[in-house]
Short mmCIF file of C-alpha atoms and ligand atoms in Angstrom, two decimals:
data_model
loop_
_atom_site.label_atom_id
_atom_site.label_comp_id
_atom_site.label_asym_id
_atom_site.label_seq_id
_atom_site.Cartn_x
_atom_site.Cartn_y
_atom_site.Cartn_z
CA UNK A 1 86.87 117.24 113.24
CA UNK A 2 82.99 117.49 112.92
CA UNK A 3 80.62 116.18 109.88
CA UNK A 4 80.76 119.90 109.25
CA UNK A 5 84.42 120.52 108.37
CA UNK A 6 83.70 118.33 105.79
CA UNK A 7 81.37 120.75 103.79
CA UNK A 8 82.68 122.38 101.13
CA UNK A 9 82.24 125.85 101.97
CA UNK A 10 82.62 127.05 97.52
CA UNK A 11 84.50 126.53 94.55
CA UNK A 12 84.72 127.54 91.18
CA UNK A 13 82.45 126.56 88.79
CA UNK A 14 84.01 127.78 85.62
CA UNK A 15 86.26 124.27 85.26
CA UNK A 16 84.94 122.39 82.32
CA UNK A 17 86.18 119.05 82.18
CA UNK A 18 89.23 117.12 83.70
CA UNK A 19 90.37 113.68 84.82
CA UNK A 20 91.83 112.35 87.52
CA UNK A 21 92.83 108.73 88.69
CA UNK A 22 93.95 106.55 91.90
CA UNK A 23 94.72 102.87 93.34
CA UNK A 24 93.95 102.43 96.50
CA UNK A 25 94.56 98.99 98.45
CA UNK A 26 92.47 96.42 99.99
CA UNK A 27 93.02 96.16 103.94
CA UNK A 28 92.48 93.03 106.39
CA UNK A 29 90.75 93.71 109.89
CA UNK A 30 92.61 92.47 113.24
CA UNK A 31 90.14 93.81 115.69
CA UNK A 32 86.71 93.58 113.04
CA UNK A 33 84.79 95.65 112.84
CA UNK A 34 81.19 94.49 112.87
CA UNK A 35 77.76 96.24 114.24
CA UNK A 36 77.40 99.98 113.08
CA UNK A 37 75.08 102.89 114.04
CA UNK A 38 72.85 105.04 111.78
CA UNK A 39 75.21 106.94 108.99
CA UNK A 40 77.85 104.18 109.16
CA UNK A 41 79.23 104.70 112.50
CA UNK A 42 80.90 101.68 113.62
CA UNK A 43 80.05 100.15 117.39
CA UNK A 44 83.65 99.55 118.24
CA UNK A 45 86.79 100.35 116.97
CA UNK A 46 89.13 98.65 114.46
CA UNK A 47 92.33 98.05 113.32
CA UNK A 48 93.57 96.54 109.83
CA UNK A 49 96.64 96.28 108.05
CA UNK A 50 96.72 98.24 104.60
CA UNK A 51 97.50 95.45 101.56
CA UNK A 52 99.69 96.01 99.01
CA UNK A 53 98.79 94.45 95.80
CA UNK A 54 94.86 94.26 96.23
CA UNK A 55 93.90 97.33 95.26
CA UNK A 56 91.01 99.00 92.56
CA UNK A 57 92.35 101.37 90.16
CA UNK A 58 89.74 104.43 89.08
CA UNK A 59 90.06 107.19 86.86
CA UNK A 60 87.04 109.41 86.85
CA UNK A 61 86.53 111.88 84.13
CA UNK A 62 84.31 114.88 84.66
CA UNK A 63 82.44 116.90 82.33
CA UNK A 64 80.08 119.89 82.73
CA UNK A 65 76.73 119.62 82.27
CA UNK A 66 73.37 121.38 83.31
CA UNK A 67 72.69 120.99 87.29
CA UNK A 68 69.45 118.56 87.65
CA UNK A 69 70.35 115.11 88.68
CA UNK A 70 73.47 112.91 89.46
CA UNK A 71 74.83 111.51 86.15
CA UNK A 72 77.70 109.05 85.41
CA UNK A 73 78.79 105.82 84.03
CA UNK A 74 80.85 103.00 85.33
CA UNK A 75 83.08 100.87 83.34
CA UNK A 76 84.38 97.67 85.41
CA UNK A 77 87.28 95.98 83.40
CA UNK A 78 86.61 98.17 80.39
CA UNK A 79 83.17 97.10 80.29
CA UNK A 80 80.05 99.43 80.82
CA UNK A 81 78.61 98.17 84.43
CA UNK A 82 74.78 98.66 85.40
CA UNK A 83 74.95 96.27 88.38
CA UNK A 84 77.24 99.00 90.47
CA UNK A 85 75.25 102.00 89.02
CA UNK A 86 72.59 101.76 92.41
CA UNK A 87 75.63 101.69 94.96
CA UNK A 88 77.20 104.76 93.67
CA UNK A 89 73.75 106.28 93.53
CA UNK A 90 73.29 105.74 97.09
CA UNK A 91 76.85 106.97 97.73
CA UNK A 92 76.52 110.08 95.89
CA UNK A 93 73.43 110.85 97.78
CA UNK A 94 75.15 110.26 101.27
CA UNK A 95 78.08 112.44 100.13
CA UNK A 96 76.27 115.23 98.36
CA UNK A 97 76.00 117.67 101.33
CA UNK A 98 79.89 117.45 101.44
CA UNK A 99 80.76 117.68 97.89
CA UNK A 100 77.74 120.37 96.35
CA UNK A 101 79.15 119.91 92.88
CA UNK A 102 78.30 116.53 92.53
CA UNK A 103 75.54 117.70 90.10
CA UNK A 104 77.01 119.91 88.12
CA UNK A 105 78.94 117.24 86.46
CA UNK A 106 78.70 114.05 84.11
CA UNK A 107 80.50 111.88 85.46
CA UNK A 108 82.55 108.60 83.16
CA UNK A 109 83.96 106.10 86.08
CA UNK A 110 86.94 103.25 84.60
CA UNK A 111 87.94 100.59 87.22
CA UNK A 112 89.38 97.78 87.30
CA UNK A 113 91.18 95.28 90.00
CA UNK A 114 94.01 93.65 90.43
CA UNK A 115 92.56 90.61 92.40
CA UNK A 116 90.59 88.42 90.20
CA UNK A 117 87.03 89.35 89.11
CA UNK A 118 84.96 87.58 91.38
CA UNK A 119 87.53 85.84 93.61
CA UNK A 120 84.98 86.53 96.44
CA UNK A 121 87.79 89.27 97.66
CA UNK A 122 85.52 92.24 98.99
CA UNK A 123 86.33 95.09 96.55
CA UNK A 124 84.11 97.59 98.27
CA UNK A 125 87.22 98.22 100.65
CA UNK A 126 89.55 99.31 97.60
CA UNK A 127 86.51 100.23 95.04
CA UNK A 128 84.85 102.65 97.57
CA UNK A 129 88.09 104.04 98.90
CA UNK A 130 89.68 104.77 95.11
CA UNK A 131 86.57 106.42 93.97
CA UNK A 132 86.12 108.83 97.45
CA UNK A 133 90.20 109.64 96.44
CA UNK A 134 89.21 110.78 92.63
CA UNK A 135 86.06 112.57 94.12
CA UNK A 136 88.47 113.98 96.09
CA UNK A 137 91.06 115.27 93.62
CA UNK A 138 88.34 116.93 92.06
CA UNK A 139 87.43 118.88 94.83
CA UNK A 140 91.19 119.90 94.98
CA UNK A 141 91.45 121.18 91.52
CA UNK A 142 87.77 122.86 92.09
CA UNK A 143 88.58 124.48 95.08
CA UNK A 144 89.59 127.97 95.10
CA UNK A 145 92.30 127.62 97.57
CA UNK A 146 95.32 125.74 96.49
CA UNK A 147 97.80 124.56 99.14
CA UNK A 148 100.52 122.24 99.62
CA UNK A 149 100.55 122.05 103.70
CA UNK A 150 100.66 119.73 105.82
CA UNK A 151 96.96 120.45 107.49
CA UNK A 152 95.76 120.39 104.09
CA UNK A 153 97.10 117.18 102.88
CA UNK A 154 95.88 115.98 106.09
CA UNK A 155 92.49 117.38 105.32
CA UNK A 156 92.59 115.50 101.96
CA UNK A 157 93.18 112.06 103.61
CA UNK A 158 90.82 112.65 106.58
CA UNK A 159 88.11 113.60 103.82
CA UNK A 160 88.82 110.88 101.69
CA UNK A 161 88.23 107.82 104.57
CA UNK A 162 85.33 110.26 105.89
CA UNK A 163 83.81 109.78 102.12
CA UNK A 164 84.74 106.08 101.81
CA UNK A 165 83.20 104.59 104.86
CA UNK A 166 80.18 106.41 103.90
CA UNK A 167 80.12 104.28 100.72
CA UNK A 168 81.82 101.08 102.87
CA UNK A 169 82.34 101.38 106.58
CA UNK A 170 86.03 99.11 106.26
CA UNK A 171 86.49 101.33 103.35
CA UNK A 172 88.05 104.32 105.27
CA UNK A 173 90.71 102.08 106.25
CA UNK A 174 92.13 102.25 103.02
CA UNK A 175 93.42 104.94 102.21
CA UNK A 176 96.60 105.20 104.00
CA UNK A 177 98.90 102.36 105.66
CA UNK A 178 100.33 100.15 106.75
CA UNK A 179 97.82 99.89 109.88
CA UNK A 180 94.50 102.24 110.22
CA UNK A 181 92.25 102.97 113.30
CA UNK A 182 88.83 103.52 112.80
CA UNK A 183 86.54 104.13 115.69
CA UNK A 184 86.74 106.47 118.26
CA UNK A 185 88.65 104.40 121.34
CA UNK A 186 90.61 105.31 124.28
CA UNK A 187 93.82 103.62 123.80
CA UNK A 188 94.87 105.26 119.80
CA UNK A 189 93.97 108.85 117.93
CA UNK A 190 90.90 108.28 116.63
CA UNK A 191 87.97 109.15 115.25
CA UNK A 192 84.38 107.53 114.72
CA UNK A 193 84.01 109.30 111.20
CA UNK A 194 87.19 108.22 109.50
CA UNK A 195 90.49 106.06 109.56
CA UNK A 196 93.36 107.50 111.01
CA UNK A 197 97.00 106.14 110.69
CA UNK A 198 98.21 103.91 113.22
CA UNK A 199 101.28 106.19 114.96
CA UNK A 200 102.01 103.69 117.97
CA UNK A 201 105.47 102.17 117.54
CA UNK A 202 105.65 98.68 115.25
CA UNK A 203 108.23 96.43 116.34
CA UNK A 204 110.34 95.48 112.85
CA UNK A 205 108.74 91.62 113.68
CA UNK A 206 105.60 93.20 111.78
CA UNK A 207 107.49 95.07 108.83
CA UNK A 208 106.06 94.08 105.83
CA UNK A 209 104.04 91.30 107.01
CA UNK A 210 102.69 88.65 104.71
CA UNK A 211 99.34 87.74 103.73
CA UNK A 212 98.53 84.90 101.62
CA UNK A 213 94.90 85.25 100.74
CA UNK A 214 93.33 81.64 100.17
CA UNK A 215 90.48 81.68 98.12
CA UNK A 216 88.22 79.19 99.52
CA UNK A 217 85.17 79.75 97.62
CA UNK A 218 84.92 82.70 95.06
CA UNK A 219 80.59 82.73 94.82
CA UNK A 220 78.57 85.64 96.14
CA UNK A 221 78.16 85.63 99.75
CA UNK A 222 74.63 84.41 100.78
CA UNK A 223 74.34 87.26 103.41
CA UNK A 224 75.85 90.34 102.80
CA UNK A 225 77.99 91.87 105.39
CA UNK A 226 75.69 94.83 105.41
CA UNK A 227 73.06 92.58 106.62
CA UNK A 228 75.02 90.90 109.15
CA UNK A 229 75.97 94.13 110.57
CA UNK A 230 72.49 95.19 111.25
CA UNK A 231 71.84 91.53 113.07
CA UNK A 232 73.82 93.05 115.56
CA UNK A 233 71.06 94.67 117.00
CA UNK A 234 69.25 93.25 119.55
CA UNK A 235 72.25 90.37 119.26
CA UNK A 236 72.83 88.65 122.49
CA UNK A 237 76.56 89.01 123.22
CA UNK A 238 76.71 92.21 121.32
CA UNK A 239 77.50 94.71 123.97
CA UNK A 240 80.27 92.44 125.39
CA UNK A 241 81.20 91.65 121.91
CA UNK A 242 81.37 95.98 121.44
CA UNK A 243 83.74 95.90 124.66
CA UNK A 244 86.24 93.38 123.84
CA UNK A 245 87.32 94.89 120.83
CA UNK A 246 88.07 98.18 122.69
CA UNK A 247 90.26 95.71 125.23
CA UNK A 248 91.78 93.70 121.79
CA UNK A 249 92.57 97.36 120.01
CA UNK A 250 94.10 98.34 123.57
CA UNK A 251 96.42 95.00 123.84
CA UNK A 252 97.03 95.07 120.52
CA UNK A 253 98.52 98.21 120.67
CA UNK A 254 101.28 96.98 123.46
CA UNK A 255 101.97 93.82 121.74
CA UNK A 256 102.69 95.89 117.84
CA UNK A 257 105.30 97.64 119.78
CA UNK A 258 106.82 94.61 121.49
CA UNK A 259 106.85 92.13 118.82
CA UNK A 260 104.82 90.03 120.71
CA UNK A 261 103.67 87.24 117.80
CA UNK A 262 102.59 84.89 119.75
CA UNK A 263 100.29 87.47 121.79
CA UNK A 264 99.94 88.51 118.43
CA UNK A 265 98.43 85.33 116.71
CA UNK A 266 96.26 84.70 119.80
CA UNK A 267 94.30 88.42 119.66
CA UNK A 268 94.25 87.73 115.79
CA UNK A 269 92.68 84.45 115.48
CA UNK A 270 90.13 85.24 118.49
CA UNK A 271 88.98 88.25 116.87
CA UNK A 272 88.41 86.09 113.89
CA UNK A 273 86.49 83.47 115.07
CA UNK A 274 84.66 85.94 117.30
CA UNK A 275 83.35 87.79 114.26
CA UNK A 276 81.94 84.15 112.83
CA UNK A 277 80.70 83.32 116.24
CA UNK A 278 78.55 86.70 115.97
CA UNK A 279 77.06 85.51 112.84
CA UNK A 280 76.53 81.87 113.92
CA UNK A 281 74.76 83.41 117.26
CA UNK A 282 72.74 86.11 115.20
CA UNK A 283 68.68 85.78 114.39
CA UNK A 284 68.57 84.50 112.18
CA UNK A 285 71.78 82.85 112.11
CA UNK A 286 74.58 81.78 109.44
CA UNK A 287 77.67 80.74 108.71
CA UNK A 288 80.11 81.78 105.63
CA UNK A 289 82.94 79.68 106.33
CA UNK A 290 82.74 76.49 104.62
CA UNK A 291 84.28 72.78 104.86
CA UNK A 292 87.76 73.79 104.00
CA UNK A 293 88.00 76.82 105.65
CA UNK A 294 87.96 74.61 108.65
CA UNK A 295 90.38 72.12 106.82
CA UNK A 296 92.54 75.24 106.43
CA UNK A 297 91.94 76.41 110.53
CA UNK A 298 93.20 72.91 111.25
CA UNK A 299 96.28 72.65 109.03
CA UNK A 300 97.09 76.12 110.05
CA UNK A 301 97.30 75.39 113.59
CA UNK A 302 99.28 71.98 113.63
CA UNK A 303 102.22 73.78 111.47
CA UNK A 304 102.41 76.08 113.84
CA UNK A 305 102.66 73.60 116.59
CA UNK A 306 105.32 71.63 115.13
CA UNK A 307 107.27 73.75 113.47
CA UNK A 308 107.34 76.56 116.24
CA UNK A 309 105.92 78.81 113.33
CA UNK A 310 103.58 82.16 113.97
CA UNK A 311 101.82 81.85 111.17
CA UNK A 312 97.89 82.90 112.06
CA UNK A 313 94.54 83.19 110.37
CA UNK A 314 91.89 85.94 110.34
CA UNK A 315 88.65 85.78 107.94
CA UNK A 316 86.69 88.65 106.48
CA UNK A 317 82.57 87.99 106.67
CA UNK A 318 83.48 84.98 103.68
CA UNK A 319 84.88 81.66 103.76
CA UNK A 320 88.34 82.61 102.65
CA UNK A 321 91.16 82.31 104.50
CA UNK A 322 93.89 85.45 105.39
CA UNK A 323 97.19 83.29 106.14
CA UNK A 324 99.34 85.78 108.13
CA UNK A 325 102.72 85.38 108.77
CA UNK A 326 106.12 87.44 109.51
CA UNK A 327 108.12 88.23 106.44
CA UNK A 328 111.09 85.91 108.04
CA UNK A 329 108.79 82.83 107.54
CA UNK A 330 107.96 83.54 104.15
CA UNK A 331 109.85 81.04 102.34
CA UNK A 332 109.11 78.14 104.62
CA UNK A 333 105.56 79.50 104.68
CA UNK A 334 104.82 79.77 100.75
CA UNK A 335 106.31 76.00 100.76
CA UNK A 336 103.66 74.75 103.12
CA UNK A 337 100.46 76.30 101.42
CA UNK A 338 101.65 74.94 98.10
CA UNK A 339 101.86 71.56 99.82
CA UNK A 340 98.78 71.40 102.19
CA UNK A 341 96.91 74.34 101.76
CA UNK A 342 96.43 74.89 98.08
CA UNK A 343 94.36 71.41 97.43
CA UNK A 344 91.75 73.69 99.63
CA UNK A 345 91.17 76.49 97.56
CA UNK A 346 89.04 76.54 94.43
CA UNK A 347 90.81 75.60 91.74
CA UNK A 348 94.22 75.71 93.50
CA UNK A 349 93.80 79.97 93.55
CA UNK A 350 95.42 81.72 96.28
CA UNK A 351 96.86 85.61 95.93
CA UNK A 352 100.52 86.38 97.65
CA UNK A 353 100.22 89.89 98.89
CA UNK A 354 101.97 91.88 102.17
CA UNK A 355 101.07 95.13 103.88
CA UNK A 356 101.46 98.26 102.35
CA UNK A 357 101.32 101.84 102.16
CA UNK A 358 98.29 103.45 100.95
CA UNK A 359 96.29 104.26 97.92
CA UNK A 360 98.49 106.74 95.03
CA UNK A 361 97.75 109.05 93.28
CA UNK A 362 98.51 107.70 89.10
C1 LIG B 401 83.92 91.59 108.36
O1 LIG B 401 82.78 97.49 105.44
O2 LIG B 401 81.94 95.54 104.09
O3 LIG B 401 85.25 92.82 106.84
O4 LIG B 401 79.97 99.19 106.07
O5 LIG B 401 78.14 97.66 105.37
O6 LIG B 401 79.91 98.31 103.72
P1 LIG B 401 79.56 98.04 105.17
O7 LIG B 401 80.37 96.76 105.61
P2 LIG B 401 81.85 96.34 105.34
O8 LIG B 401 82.09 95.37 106.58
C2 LIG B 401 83.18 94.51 106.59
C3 LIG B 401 83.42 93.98 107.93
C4 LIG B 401 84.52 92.95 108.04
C5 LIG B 401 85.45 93.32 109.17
C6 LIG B 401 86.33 94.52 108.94
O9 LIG B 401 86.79 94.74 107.82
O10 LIG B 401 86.59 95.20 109.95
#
């Protein structure tokens, strides 16, 4: 598939009004994805698992109005939002050559998460990838041609990430599960312009695999990761940074299908302090983890040394911490972050979730 397949070639313009709504998940990087070309095209490829209970749900209601300008509203938690109005702006404008009836609606946007308000869990991931899926719905019920195939519900889905990373790169990873490929790479199906479901084989050791989100420190970043990803060029280590995660994606690949965790927890945890390394190495340079996440690292790795555990870490570009861990461990898991971990979160938070399937339709 080209940009081009994703124009919408017509559609009828004698719908009025209509609503439509979707969750869609949050999703956790192995192989990060960090550095991106012009129009959101990432420099390597990536690979996350799909969460299950971190998700945005958005219902957008569309009305018809005179064709002049993008208009809409955004309600966050039931209350009118200005601070996302310029984000959406920008979005629509990336996405308007795809969807050319963008302007000839009003449109009213509702969400709201499940995670916290400002638990300093990115939300662009699940925000950007429910609102591409309503956008999308729309498009559905304006499009002349109906159809219930295969190809086109593939089409939907392809469309769908294709519109979300253009609002949030990791956003097109969202919208299926339980683990999405982005980035066009030699060793999966892929694509550079959207997510496409992981179809290698997943040993059961990584059915429904935990992920116990530890929220470190909930304030706004001080660098945003759109920021960071542009430090990339020019970076130093960059273009051997770009080729390792093409190697990671490939071994990863071998080691889902073997059930490999300990190969598992090594490619994890290197990815993740790789991504932090590209930061601290950056000019100018920063760092986003913070005192405990360290505390955390630490912890982490001596359970796992005595008690022959396979629990792992992997960080987003924050300080909190993504505990992963098989679903066999769970119970002995949860017991240890309630006993060592939790007095390193703010205010004792932490969120239990697992991987999952997808965004759905409500
Ligand atoms: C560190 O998708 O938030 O979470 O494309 O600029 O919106 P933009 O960036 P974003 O980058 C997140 C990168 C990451 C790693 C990952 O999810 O792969």
């Amino acid at each position: 598939m080209t940009e081009q397949d994703f124009i919408l070639k017509s559609y009828n313009s004698n719908i009025e009004n209509g609503s439509v709504k979707w969750s869609s998940p949050s999703n956790i990087a192995l192989v990060k994805y960090w550095g991106k070309k012009e129009h959101q095209i990432p420099e390597n490829p990536s690979i996350s698992f799909t969460l299950s209970d971190c998700k945005t749900t958005t219902e957008v209601t569309y009305t018809k109005k005179e064709n002049k300008d993008f208009s809409f509203d955004i309600y966050f938690e039931g209350e009118q939002n200005e601070a996302f109005k310029p984000k959406i702006q920008t979005f629509f404008e990336r996405i308007e050559t795809y969807m050319p009836f963008l302007k000839d609606y009003h449109f009213k946007i509702e969400t709201s998460n499940t995670f916290p308000h400002s638990s300093g869990i990115a939300s662009s991931a699940s925000g950007m990838s429910a609102i591409a899926l309503c956008l999308m719905s729309i498009e559905k019920e304006l499009s002349a041609i109906q159809n219930e195939s295969e190809e086109s519900h593939n089409y939907f889905n392809n469309k769908a990430s294709f519109l979300a990373r253009l609002g949030s790169g990791s956003a097109c990873r969202s919208i299926e599960g339980e683990l999405v490929v982005w980035g066009k790479n030699e060793s999966t199906e892929s694509s550079d312009l959207y997510g496409v479901k992981f179809e290698g084989d997943v040993h059961p050791n990584f059915h429904e695999y935990q992920d116990a989100i530890l929220l470190v420190d909930k304030g706004e970043k001080q660098v945003s990761s759109t920021v960071g990803h542009k430090l990339m060029f020019g970076h130093p280590f960059a273009k051997e940074r770009f080729s390792q995660a093409h190697h990671n994606l490939a071994k990863l690949k071998v080691i889902l299908a073997s059930g490999d965790l300990k190969a598992f927890v090594k490619i994890v945890e290197s990815e993740a302090l790789t991504l932090h390394a590209m930061m601290m190495t950056s000019m100018p340079y920063f760092i986003l983890m913070k005192p405990n996440t360290l505390e955390i690292i630490n912890k982490i790795w001596e359970y796992r040394a005595e008690n022959d555990s396979n629990i792992c870490f992997t960080l987003d570009a924050g300080a909190n911490v993504h505990v992963l861990f098989p679903k066999a461990e769970k119970d002995q898991v949860y017991e240890f972050i309630k006993s060592e971990l939790v007095a390193y979160c703010q205010n004792g938070h932490y969120i239990c979730d697992s991987v999952g399937k997808g965004a759905k339709r409500l």
